[in-house]
Amino acid sequence: DQQVKQNSPSLSVQEGRISILNCDYTNSMFDYFLWYKKYPAEGPTFLISISSIKDKNEDGRFTVFLNKSAKHLSLHIVPSQPGDSAVYFCAANGEAGGTSYGKLTFGQGTILTVHP
Amino acid sequence: KAGVTQTPRYLIKTRGQQVTLSCSPISGHRSVSWYQQTPGQGLQFLFEYFSETQRNKGNFPGRFSGRQFSNSRSEMNVSTLELGDSALYLCASSYRGNIQYFGAGTRLSVL
């Protein structure tokens, strides 16, 4: 049962344009969402997060949008740069009964390629 | 501030052996979580420790265990290794368990 889904395995974007990565979740108890970037042979790097009490959070070129009614979040990167090419994971935290300590549930990842 | 440090970076073991992986969290972080990453299953949560206590555990067999020391450093042990245990094992630390910062991982190959 995959509770966090990234339905697009890959995304290709031209440098300078917007990259939009999508993520859907099924568990309504999730209350905190994160995006990570991962290069080969490295651990995931935290990018940006959002609490369920918000619908948008910005940090520089990165903006995360949360639509709780649709159980959907997206990461916008503007403008996209070749150095952004990596695997992007969305993750969620928070489960019923307060048993979510330290547990992030990850999507399968989306490979972003930004062409010069 | 130093990041999360995992040792060793690479390990090769044979079936039936056991292995211990080490993780040093970011200074001041008391929560340490462990994950397994495989091509088929993605990133899966193993367990989390906070102040030397296991607070949460994923759906892995009892062959996977861990512990945390008083300085917040953590170790993960896998006994009776199976071929399917070949994976990248990632450790992450956090101040309160939500925003987690990952180490580079330990690549375990079981032959």
mmCIF file of N, CA, C and O in Angstrom, chain A residues 32 34 36 38 41-46 49 89 93 95 99-108, chain B residues 9 31 33 35 37 39-43 45 48 55-56 88 90 97-104:
data_model
loop_
_atom_site.group_PDB
_atom_site.id
_atom_site.type_symbol
_atom_site.label_atom_id
_atom_site.label_comp_id
_atom_site.label_asym_id
_atom_site.label_seq_id
_atom_site.Cartn_x
_atom_site.Cartn_y
_atom_site.Cartn_z
ATOM 1 N N TYR A 32 2.597 16.807 7.770
ATOM 2 C CA TYR A 32 3.816 17.543 7.466
ATOM 3 C C TYR A 32 4.437 16.906 6.240
ATOM 4 O O TYR A 32 4.539 15.680 6.166
ATOM 5 N N LEU A 34 7.486 17.088 3.028
ATOM 6 C CA LEU A 34 8.838 17.550 2.732
ATOM 7 C C LEU A 34 9.227 17.150 1.313
ATOM 8 O O LEU A 34 8.724 16.165 0.767
ATOM 9 N N TYR A 36 12.817 16.368 -0.908
ATOM 10 C CA TYR A 36 14.241 16.123 -0.855
ATOM 11 C C TYR A 36 14.767 15.972 -2.271
ATOM 12 O O TYR A 36 14.070 15.508 -3.171
ATOM 13 N N LYS A 38 18.065 14.234 -4.411
ATOM 14 C CA LYS A 38 19.095 13.224 -4.217
ATOM 15 C C LYS A 38 19.938 13.067 -5.469
ATOM 16 O O LYS A 38 19.422 12.838 -6.567
ATOM 17 N N ALA A 41 24.823 8.273 -5.273
ATOM 18 C CA ALA A 41 25.883 8.022 -4.286
ATOM 19 C C ALA A 41 25.891 9.048 -3.145
ATOM 20 O O ALA A 41 26.890 9.168 -2.429
ATOM 21 N N GLU A 42 24.802 9.801 -2.985
ATOM 22 C CA GLU A 42 24.694 10.715 -1.857
ATOM 23 C C GLU A 42 23.377 10.477 -1.141
ATOM 24 O O GLU A 42 22.443 9.901 -1.706
ATOM 25 N N GLY A 43 23.289 10.957 0.090
ATOM 26 C CA GLY A 43 22.018 10.885 0.790
ATOM 27 C C GLY A 43 21.089 11.993 0.320
ATOM 28 O O GLY A 43 21.522 12.970 -0.292
ATOM 29 N N PRO A 44 19.792 11.861 0.579
ATOM 30 C CA PRO A 44 18.841 12.924 0.217
ATOM 31 C C PRO A 44 19.178 14.232 0.930
ATOM 32 O O PRO A 44 19.594 14.222 2.084
ATOM 33 N N THR A 45 18.981 15.330 0.218
ATOM 34 C CA THR A 45 19.205 16.662 0.777
ATOM 35 C C THR A 45 17.867 17.355 0.952
ATOM 36 O O THR A 45 17.079 17.446 0.004
ATOM 37 N N PHE A 46 17.596 17.849 2.153
ATOM 38 C CA PHE A 46 16.335 18.533 2.427
ATOM 39 C C PHE A 46 16.242 19.826 1.614
ATOM 40 O O PHE A 46 17.189 20.617 1.546
ATOM 41 N N SER A 49 9.803 22.317 3.153
ATOM 42 C CA SER A 49 8.730 21.563 3.790
ATOM 43 C C SER A 49 7.505 22.437 3.940
ATOM 44 O O SER A 49 7.555 23.661 3.753
ATOM 45 N N PHE A 89 12.348 13.520 -4.201
ATOM 46 C CA PHE A 89 11.435 12.699 -3.424
ATOM 47 C C PHE A 89 10.519 13.596 -2.610
ATOM 48 O O PHE A 89 10.970 14.559 -1.985
ATOM 49 N N ASN A 93 4.946 12.980 6.939
ATOM 50 C CA ASN A 93 5.116 12.605 8.344
ATOM 51 C C ASN A 93 3.793 12.802 9.065
ATOM 52 O O ASN A 93 2.996 13.671 8.694
ATOM 53 N N GLU A 95 1.060 10.286 11.681
ATOM 54 C CA GLU A 95 0.106 9.194 11.546
ATOM 55 C C GLU A 95 -0.757 9.135 12.798
ATOM 56 O O GLU A 95 -0.430 9.703 13.819
ATOM 57 N N THR A 99 2.155 7.869 16.528
ATOM 58 C CA THR A 99 3.231 6.899 16.392
ATOM 59 C C THR A 99 4.137 7.232 15.226
ATOM 60 O O THR A 99 4.796 6.367 14.691
ATOM 61 N N SER A 100 4.166 8.497 14.849
ATOM 62 C CA SER A 100 4.913 8.844 13.641
ATOM 63 C C SER A 100 6.327 9.289 13.948
ATOM 64 O O SER A 100 7.014 9.752 13.059
ATOM 65 N N TYR A 101 6.780 9.124 15.186
ATOM 66 C CA TYR A 101 8.086 9.634 15.553
ATOM 67 C C TYR A 101 9.154 9.250 14.545
ATOM 68 O O TYR A 101 9.404 8.078 14.301
ATOM 69 N N GLY A 102 9.769 10.284 13.977
ATOM 70 C CA GLY A 102 10.922 10.055 13.120
ATOM 71 C C GLY A 102 10.664 9.274 11.866
ATOM 72 O O GLY A 102 11.606 8.888 11.183
ATOM 73 N N LYS A 103 9.419 9.011 11.540
ATOM 74 C CA LYS A 103 9.122 8.195 10.369
ATOM 75 C C LYS A 103 8.648 9.076 9.229
ATOM 76 O O LYS A 103 7.607 9.719 9.325
ATOM 77 N N LEU A 104 9.421 9.080 8.163
ATOM 78 C CA LEU A 104 9.002 9.711 6.932
ATOM 79 C C LEU A 104 8.594 8.618 5.955
ATOM 80 O O LEU A 104 9.286 7.613 5.821
ATOM 81 N N THR A 105 7.464 8.844 5.293
ATOM 82 C CA THR A 105 7.015 7.940 4.238
ATOM 83 C C THR A 105 7.311 8.611 2.906
ATOM 84 O O THR A 105 6.835 9.725 2.658
ATOM 85 N N PHE A 106 8.092 7.953 2.070
ATOM 86 C CA PHE A 106 8.591 8.551 0.838
ATOM 87 C C PHE A 106 7.831 8.065 -0.387
ATOM 88 O O PHE A 106 7.351 6.928 -0.446
ATOM 89 N N GLY A 107 7.762 8.955 -1.381
ATOM 90 C CA GLY A 107 7.332 8.542 -2.706
ATOM 91 C C GLY A 107 8.480 7.857 -3.413
ATOM 92 O O GLY A 107 9.590 7.761 -2.885
ATOM 93 N N GLN A 108 8.209 7.382 -4.640
ATOM 94 C CA GLN A 108 9.213 6.625 -5.377
ATOM 95 C C GLN A 108 10.237 7.507 -6.073
ATOM 96 O O GLN A 108 11.224 7.009 -6.594
ATOM 97 N N ARG B 9 31.302 3.526 4.278
ATOM 98 C CA ARG B 9 30.533 3.911 3.095
ATOM 99 C C ARG B 9 30.142 2.705 2.262
ATOM 100 O O ARG B 9 29.086 2.688 1.624
ATOM 101 N N SER B 31 17.314 12.804 17.700
ATOM 102 C CA SER B 31 16.530 11.800 16.986
ATOM 103 C C SER B 31 17.349 11.269 15.814
ATOM 104 O O SER B 31 17.888 12.039 15.017
ATOM 105 N N SER B 33 16.989 8.376 12.712
ATOM 106 C CA SER B 33 16.141 7.419 11.974
ATOM 107 C C SER B 33 16.995 6.681 10.963
ATOM 108 O O SER B 33 17.955 7.233 10.423
ATOM 109 N N TYR B 35 16.853 4.215 7.363
ATOM 110 C CA TYR B 35 16.054 3.844 6.195
ATOM 111 C C TYR B 35 16.850 2.879 5.319
ATOM 112 O O TYR B 35 18.073 2.912 5.281
ATOM 113 N N GLN B 37 17.143 1.806 1.286
ATOM 114 C CA GLN B 37 16.747 2.159 -0.067
ATOM 115 C C GLN B 37 17.147 1.057 -1.035
ATOM 116 O O GLN B 37 18.320 0.684 -1.124
ATOM 117 N N PRO B 39 16.130 -0.479 -5.220
ATOM 118 C CA PRO B 39 15.483 -0.062 -6.470
ATOM 119 C C PRO B 39 13.998 -0.451 -6.503
ATOM 120 O O PRO B 39 13.177 0.300 -6.997
ATOM 121 N N GLY B 40 13.657 -1.589 -5.937
ATOM 122 C CA GLY B 40 12.281 -2.057 -6.028
ATOM 123 C C GLY B 40 11.343 -1.443 -5.004
ATOM 124 O O GLY B 40 10.191 -1.153 -5.311
ATOM 125 N N GLN B 41 11.817 -1.215 -3.805
ATOM 126 C CA GLN B 41 10.964 -0.750 -2.707
ATOM 127 C C GLN B 41 11.146 0.712 -2.363
ATOM 128 O O GLN B 41 10.394 1.262 -1.558
ATOM 129 N N GLY B 42 12.128 1.370 -2.940
ATOM 130 C CA GLY B 42 12.342 2.774 -2.614
ATOM 131 C C GLY B 42 12.916 2.940 -1.212
ATOM 132 O O GLY B 42 13.576 2.053 -0.681
ATOM 133 N N LEU B 43 12.615 4.090 -0.629
ATOM 134 C CA LEU B 43 13.111 4.409 0.719
ATOM 135 C C LEU B 43 12.108 3.931 1.752
ATOM 136 O O LEU B 43 10.976 4.401 1.787
ATOM 137 N N PHE B 45 11.328 3.064 5.910
ATOM 138 C CA PHE B 45 11.685 3.366 7.285
ATOM 139 C C PHE B 45 11.967 2.086 8.055
ATOM 140 O O PHE B 45 11.172 1.145 8.032
ATOM 141 N N GLU B 48 13.452 4.406 14.528
ATOM 142 C CA GLU B 48 13.890 5.711 15.015
ATOM 143 C C GLU B 48 14.238 5.625 16.489
ATOM 144 O O GLU B 48 13.550 4.932 17.261
ATOM 145 N N ARG B 55 11.619 4.652 19.491
ATOM 146 C CA ARG B 55 10.259 5.193 19.587
ATOM 147 C C ARG B 55 9.349 4.675 18.484
ATOM 148 O O ARG B 55 8.132 4.706 18.615
ATOM 149 N N ASN B 56 9.945 4.212 17.398
ATOM 150 C CA ASN B 56 9.129 3.818 16.267
ATOM 151 C C ASN B 56 9.879 2.766 15.463
ATOM 152 O O ASN B 56 11.123 2.763 15.417
ATOM 153 N N LEU B 88 21.130 0.388 -0.017
ATOM 154 C CA LEU B 88 21.756 1.571 0.557
ATOM 155 C C LEU B 88 21.051 1.847 1.876
ATOM 156 O O LEU B 88 19.823 1.987 1.912
ATOM 157 N N LEU B 90 20.479 4.327 4.916
ATOM 158 C CA LEU B 90 20.604 5.753 5.189
ATOM 159 C C LEU B 90 20.211 6.058 6.627
ATOM 160 O O LEU B 90 19.232 5.526 7.141
ATOM 161 N N GLY B 97 12.369 15.255 14.842
ATOM 162 C CA GLY B 97 11.840 14.104 14.117
ATOM 163 C C GLY B 97 11.126 14.422 12.829
ATOM 164 O O GLY B 97 10.788 13.522 12.083
ATOM 165 N N ASN B 98 10.882 15.715 12.502
ATOM 166 C CA ASN B 98 10.179 15.976 11.256
ATOM 167 C C ASN B 98 11.144 16.313 10.125
ATOM 168 O O ASN B 98 11.280 15.550 9.171
ATOM 169 N N ILE B 99 11.857 17.415 10.172
ATOM 170 C CA ILE B 99 12.848 17.721 9.140
ATOM 171 C C ILE B 99 14.099 16.896 9.442
ATOM 172 O O ILE B 99 14.773 17.112 10.448
ATOM 173 N N GLN B 100 14.366 15.950 8.557
ATOM 174 C CA GLN B 100 15.479 15.043 8.780
ATOM 175 C C GLN B 100 16.610 15.337 7.806
ATOM 176 O O GLN B 100 16.376 15.623 6.633
ATOM 177 N N TYR B 101 17.816 15.233 8.315
ATOM 178 C CA TYR B 101 19.012 15.488 7.529
ATOM 179 C C TYR B 101 19.766 14.167 7.400
ATOM 180 O O TYR B 101 20.076 13.526 8.393
ATOM 181 N N PHE B 102 20.052 13.822 6.154
ATOM 182 C CA PHE B 102 20.582 12.500 5.862
ATOM 183 C C PHE B 102 22.085 12.480 5.705
ATOM 184 O O PHE B 102 22.700 13.442 5.236
ATOM 185 N N GLY B 103 22.648 11.332 6.063
ATOM 186 C CA GLY B 103 24.032 11.059 5.741
ATOM 187 C C GLY B 103 24.147 10.543 4.315
ATOM 188 O O GLY B 103 23.140 10.409 3.614
ATOM 189 N N ALA B 104 25.377 10.241 3.905
ATOM 190 C CA ALA B 104 25.619 9.773 2.542
ATOM 191 C C ALA B 104 25.250 8.310 2.350
ATOM 192 O O ALA B 104 25.131 7.838 1.218
#
